[in-house]
PDB file of C-alpha atoms in Angstrom:
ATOM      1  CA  UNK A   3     118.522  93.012  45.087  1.00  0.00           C
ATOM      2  CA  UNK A   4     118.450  90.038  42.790  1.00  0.00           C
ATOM      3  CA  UNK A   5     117.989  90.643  38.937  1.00  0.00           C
ATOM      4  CA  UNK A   6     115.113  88.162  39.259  1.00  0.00           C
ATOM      5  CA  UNK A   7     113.836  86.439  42.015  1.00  0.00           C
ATOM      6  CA  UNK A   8     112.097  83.359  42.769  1.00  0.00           C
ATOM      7  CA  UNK A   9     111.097  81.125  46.060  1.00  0.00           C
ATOM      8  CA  UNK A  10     113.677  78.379  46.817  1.00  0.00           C
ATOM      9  CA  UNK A  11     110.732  76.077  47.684  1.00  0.00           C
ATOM     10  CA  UNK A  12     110.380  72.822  47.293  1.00  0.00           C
ATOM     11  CA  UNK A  13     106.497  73.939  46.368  1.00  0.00           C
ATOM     12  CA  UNK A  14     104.954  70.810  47.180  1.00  0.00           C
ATOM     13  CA  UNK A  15     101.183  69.935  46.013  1.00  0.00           C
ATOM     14  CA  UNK A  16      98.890  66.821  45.331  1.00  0.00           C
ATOM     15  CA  UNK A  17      98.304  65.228  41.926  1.00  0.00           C
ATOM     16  CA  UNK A  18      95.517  66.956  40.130  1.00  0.00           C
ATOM     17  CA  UNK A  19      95.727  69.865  41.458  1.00  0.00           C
ATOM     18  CA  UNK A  20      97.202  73.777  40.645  1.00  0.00           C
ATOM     19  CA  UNK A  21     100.596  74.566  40.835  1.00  0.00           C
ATOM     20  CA  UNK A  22     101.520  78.406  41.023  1.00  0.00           C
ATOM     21  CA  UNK A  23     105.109  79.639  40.374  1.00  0.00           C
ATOM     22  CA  UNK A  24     106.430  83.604  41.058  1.00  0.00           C
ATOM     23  CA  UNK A  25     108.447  85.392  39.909  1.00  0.00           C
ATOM     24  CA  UNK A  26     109.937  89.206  40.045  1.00  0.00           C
ATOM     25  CA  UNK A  27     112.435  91.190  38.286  1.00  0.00           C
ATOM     26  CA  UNK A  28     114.251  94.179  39.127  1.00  0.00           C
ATOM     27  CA  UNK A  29     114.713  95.367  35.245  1.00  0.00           C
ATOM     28  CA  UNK A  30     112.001  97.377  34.199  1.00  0.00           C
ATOM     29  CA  UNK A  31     112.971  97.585  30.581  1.00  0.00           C
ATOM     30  CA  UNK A  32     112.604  93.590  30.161  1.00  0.00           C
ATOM     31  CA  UNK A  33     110.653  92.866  27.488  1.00  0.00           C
ATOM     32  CA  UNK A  34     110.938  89.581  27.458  1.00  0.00           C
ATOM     33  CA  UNK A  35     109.937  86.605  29.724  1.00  0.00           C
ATOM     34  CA  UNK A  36     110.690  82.784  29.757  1.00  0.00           C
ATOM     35  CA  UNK A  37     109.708  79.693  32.141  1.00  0.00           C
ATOM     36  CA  UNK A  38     112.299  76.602  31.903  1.00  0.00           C
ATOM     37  CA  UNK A  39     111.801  73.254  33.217  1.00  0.00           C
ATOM     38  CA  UNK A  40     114.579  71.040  34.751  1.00  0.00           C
ATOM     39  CA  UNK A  41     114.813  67.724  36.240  1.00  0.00           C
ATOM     40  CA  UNK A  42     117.493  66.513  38.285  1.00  0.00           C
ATOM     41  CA  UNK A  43     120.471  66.162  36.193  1.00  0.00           C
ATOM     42  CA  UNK A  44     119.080  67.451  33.097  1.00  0.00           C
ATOM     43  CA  UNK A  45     119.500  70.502  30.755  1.00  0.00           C
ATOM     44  CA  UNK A  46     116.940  73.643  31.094  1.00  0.00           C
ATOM     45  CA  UNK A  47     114.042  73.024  28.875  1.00  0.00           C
ATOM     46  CA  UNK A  48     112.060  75.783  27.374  1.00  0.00           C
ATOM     47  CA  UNK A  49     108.225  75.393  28.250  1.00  0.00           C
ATOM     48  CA  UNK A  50     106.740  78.646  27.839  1.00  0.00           C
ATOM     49  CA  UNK A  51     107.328  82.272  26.653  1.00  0.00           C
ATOM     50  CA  UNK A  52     105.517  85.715  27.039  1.00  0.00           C
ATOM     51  CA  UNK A  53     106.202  88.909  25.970  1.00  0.00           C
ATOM     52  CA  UNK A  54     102.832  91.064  26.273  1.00  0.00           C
ATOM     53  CA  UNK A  55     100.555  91.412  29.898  1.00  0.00           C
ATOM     54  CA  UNK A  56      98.519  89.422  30.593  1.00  0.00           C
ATOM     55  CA  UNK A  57      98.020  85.105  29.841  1.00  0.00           C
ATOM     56  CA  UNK A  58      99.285  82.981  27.733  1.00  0.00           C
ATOM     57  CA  UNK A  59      98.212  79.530  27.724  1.00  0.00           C
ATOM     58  CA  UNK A  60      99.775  76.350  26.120  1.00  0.00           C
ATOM     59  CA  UNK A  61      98.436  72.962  27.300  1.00  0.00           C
ATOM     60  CA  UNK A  62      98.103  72.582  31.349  1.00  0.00           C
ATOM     61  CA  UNK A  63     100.909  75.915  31.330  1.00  0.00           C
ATOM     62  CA  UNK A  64      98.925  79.199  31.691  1.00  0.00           C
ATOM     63  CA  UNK A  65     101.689  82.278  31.738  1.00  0.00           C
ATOM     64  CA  UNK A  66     100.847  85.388  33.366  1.00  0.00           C
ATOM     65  CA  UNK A  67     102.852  88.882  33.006  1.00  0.00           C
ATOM     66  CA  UNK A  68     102.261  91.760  35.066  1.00  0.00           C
ATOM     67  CA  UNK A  69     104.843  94.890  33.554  1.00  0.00           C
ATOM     68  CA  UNK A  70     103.587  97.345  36.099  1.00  0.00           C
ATOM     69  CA  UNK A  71     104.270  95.051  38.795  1.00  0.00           C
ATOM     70  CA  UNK A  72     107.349  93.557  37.489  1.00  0.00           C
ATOM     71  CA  UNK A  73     105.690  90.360  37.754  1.00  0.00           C
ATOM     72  CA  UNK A  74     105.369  86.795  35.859  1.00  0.00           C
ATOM     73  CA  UNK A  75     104.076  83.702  37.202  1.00  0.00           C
ATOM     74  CA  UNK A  76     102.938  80.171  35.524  1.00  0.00           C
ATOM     75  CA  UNK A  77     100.374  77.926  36.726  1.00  0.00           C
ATOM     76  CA  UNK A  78     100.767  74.510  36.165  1.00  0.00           C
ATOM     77  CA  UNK A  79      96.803  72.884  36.148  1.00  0.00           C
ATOM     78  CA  UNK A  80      95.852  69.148  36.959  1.00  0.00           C
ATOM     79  CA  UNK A  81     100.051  68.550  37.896  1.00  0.00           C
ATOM     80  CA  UNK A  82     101.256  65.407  37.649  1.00  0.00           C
ATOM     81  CA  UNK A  83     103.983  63.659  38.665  1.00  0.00           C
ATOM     82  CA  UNK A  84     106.012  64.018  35.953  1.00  0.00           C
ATOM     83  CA  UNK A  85     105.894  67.753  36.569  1.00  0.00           C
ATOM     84  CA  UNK A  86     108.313  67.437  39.551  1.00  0.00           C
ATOM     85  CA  UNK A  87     111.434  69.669  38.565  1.00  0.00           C
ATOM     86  CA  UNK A  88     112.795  73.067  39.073  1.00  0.00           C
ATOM     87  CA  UNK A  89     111.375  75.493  37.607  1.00  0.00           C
ATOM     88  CA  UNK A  90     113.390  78.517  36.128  1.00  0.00           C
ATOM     89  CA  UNK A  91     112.095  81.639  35.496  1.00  0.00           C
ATOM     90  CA  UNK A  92     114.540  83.984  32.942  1.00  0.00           C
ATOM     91  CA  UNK A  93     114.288  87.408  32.087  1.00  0.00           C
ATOM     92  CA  UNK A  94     115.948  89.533  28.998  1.00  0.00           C
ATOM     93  CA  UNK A  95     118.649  91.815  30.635  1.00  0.00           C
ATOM     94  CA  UNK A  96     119.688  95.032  29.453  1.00  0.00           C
ATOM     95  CA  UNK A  97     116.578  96.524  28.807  1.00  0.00           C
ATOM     96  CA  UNK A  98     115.763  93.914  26.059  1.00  0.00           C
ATOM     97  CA  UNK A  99     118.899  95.508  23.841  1.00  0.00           C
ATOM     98  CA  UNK A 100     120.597  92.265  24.177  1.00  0.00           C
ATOM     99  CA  UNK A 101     119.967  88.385  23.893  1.00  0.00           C
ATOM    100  CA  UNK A 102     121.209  88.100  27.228  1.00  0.00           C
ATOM    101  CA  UNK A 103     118.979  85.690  29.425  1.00  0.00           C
ATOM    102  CA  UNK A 104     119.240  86.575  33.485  1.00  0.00           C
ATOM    103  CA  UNK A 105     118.295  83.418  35.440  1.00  0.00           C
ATOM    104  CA  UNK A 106     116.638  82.996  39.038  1.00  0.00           C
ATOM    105  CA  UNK A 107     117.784  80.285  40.886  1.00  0.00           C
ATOM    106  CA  UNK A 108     114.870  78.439  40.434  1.00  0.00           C
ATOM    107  CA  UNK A 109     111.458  76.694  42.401  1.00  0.00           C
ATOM    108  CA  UNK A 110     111.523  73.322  43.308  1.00  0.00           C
ATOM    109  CA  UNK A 111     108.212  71.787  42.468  1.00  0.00           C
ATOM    110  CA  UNK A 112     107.204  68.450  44.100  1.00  0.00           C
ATOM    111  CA  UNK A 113     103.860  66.767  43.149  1.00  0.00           C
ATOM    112  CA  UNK A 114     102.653  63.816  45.429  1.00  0.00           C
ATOM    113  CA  UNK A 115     101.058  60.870  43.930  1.00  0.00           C
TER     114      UNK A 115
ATOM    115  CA  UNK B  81     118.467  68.068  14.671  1.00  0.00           C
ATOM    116  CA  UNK B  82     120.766  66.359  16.880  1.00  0.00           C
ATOM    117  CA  UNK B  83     120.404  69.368  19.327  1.00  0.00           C
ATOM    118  CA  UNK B  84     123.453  71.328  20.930  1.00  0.00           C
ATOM    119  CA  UNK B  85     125.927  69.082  21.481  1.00  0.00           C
ATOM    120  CA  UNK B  86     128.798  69.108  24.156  1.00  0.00           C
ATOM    121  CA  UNK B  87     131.094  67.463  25.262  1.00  0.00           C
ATOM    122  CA  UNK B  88     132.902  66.294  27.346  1.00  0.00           C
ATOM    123  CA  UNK B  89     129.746  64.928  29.287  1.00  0.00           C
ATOM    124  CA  UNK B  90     131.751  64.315  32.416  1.00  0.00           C
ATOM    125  CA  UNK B  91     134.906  66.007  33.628  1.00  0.00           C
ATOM    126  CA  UNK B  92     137.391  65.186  36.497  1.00  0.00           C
ATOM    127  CA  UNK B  93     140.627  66.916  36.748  1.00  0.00           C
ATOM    128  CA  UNK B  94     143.291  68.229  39.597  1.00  0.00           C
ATOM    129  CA  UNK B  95     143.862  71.337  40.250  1.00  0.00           C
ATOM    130  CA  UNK B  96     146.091  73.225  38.005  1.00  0.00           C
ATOM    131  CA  UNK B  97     145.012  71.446  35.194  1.00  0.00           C
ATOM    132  CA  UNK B  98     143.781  72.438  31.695  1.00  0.00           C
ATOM    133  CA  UNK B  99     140.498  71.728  30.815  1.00  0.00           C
ATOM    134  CA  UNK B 100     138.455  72.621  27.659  1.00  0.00           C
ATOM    135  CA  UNK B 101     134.777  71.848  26.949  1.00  0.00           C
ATOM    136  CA  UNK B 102     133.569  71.854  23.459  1.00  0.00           C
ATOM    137  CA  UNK B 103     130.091  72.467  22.484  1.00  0.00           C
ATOM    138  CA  UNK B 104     128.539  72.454  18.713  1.00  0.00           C
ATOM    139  CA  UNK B 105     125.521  74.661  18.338  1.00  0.00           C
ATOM    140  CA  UNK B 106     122.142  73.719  16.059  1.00  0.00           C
ATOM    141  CA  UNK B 107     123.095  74.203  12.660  1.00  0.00           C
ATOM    142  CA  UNK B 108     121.983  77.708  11.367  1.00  0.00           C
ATOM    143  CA  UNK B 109     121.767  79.608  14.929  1.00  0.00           C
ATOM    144  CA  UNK B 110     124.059  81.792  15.009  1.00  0.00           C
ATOM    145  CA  UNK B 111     124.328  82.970  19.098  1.00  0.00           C
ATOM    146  CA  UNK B 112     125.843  81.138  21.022  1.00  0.00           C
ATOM    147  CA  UNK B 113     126.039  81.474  24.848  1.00  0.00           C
ATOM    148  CA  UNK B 114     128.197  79.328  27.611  1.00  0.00           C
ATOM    149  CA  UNK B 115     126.607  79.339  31.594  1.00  0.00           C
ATOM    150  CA  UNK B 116     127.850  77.874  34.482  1.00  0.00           C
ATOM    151  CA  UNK B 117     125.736  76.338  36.954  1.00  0.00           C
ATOM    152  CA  UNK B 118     126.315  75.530  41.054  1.00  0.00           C
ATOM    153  CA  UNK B 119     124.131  75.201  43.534  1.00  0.00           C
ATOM    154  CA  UNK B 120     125.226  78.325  45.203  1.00  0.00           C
ATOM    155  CA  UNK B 121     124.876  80.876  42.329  1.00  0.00           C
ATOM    156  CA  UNK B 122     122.104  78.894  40.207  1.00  0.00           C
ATOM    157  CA  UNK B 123     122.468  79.603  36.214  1.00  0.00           C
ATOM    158  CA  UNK B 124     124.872  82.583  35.304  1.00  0.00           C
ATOM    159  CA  UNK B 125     125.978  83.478  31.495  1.00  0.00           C
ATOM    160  CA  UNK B 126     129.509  83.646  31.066  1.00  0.00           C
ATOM    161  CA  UNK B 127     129.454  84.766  27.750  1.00  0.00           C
ATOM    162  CA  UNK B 128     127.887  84.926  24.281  1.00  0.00           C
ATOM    163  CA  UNK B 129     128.807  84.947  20.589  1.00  0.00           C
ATOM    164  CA  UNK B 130     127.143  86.165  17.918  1.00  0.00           C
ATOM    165  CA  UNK B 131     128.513  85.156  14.247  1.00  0.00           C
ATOM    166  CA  UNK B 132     131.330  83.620  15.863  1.00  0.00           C
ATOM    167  CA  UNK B 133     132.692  87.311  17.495  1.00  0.00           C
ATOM    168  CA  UNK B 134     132.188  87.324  21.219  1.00  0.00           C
ATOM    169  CA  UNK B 135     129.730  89.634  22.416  1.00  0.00           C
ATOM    170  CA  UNK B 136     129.775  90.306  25.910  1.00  0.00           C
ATOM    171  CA  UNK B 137     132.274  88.497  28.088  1.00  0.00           C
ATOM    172  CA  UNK B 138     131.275  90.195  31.483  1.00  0.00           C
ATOM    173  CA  UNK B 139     130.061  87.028  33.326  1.00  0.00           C
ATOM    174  CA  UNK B 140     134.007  85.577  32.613  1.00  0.00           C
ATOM    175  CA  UNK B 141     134.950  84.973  36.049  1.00  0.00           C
ATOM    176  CA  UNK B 142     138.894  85.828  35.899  1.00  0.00           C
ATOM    177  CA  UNK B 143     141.461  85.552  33.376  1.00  0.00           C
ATOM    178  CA  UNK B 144     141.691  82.076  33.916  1.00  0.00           C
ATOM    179  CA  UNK B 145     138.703  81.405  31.532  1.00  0.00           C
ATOM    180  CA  UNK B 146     138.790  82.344  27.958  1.00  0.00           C
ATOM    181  CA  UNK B 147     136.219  81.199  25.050  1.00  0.00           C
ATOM    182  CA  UNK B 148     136.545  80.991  21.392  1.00  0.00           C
ATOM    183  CA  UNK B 149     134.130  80.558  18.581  1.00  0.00           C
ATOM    184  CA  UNK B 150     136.737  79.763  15.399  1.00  0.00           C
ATOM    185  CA  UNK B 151     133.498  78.937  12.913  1.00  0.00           C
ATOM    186  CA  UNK B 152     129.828  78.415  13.298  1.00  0.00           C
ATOM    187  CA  UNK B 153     129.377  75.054  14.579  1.00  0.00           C
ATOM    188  CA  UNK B 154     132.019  75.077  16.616  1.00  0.00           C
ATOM    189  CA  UNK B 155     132.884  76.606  20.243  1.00  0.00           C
ATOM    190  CA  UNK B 156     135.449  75.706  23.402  1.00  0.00           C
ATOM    191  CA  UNK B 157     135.605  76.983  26.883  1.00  0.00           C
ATOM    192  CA  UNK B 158     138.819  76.793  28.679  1.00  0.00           C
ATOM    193  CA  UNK B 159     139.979  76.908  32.067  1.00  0.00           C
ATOM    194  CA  UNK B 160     143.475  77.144  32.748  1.00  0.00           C
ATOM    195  CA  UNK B 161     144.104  76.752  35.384  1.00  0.00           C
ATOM    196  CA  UNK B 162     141.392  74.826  36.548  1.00  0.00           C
ATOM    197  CA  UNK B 163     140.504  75.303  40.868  1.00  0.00           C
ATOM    198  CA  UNK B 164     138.295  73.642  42.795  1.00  0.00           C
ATOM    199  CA  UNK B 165     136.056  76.437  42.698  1.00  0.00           C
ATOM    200  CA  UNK B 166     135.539  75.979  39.129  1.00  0.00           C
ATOM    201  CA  UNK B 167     133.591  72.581  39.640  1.00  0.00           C
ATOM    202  CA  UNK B 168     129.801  73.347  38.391  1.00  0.00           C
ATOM    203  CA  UNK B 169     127.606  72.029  35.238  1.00  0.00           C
ATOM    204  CA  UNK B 170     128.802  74.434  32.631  1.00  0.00           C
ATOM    205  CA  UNK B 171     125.953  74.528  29.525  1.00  0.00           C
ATOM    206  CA  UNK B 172     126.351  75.912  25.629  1.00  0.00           C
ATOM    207  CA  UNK B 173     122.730  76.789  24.492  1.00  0.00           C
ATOM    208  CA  UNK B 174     121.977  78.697  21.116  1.00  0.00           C
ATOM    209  CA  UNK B 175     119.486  80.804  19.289  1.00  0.00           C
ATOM    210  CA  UNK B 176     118.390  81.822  15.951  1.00  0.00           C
ATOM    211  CA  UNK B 177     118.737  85.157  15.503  1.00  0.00           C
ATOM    212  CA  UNK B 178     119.073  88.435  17.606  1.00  0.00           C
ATOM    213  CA  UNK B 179     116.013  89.699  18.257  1.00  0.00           C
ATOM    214  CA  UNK B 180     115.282  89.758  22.227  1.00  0.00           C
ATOM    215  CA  UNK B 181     112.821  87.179  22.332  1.00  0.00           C
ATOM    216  CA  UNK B 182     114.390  84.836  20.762  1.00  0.00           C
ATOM    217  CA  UNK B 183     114.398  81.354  22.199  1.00  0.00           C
ATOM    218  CA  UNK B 184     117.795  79.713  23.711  1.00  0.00           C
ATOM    219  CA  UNK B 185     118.006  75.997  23.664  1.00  0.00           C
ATOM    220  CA  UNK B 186     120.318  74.162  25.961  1.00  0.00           C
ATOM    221  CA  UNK B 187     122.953  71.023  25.042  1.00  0.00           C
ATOM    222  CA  UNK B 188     123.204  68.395  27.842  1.00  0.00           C
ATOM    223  CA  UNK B 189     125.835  70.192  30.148  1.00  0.00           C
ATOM    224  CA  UNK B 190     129.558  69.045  31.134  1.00  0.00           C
ATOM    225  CA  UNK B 191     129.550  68.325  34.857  1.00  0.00           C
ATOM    226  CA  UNK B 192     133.254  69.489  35.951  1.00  0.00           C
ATOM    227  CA  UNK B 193     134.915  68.274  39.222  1.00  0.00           C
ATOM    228  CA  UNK B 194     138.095  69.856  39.964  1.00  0.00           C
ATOM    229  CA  UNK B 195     139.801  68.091  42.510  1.00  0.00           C
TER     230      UNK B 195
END
């Protein structure tokens, strides 16, 4: 099983509308969770972080942790265009005793004009 | 802040060949972490300093890589010798300070081909 796991995609879905990303994790002792944003070619970009349950919300980026379920997500409202990348969820390994980020392998996430 | 900076940006070698990527952190972090990054494998750590002394080296993928941190601001990656395998996007990102939720930001990357 994968330290954290994501769907391949591409998630496809029309401007303006809700775009929900998944996430799970194998570590139970991660207390920390992170959503990164790439485009084609680019560098990860940090666009959201959440340590407790439940939302966190920043702009159109809503963050939701589930512990119990070993679960994060982000929703992405009213997408846009310019929201097409991959989307990276990370997790602290370790049990949070380290600084060491675990990677999935990302979502694709298309929005259509 | 300029950011992390890396480079080279862009990489093309033969086999066999030494190749060493530099990257310069954001003045005043003090981790500092290397990944590789393929299509196949998606974004793995290959190891992290903190304070310039290497941390955890487990994601090294042989002895043909080694990593050294000789101040703060300053960090190579080499592979020697380089195989075709090796060709990936390898990224230096850094942090602040060692608490677990800290916050890693990324340089640009240095896309290696190894022909």
């Amino acid at each position: 099983q994968k330290e954290v796991e994501q769907n391949s995609g591409p998630l496809s879905v029309p401007e303006g509308a809700i775009a929900s990303l998944n996430c799970t994790y194998s570590d139970r002792g991660s207390q920390s969770f992170f959503w990164y944003r790439q485009y084609s070619g680019k560098s990860p970009e940090l666009i959201m972080s959440i340590y407790s349950n439940g939302d966190k919300e920043d702009g159109r980026f809503t963050a939701q942790l589930n512990k119990a379920s070993q679960y994060v997500s982000l929703l992405i409202r009213d997408s846009q265009p310019s929201d097409s990348a991959t989307y990276l969820c990370a997790v602290i390994g370790d049990g949070g005793a380290t600084n060491k980020l675990i990677f999935g392998t990302g979502t694709l996430l298309a929005v259509q004009p | 802040d300029a950011g992390v900076i890396q480079s080279p940006r862009h990489e093309v070698t033969e086999m066999g060949q030494e190749v060493t990527l530099r990257c310069k952190p954001i003045s005043g972090h003090d981790y500092l972490f290397w990944y590789r990054q393929t299509m196949m494998r998606g974004l793995e750590l290959l190891i992290y300093f903190n304070n310039n002394v290497p941390i955890d080296d487990s994601g090294m993928p042989e002895d043909r890589f080694s990593a050294k941190m000789p101040n703060a601001s300053f960090s190579t990656l080499k592979i020697q010798p380089s195989e075709p395998r090796d060709s990936a996007v390898y990224f230096c990102a850094s942090s602040s300070d060692g608490r677990s939720y800290n916050e890693q930001f990324f340089g640009p990357g240095t896309r290696l081909t190894v022909l």
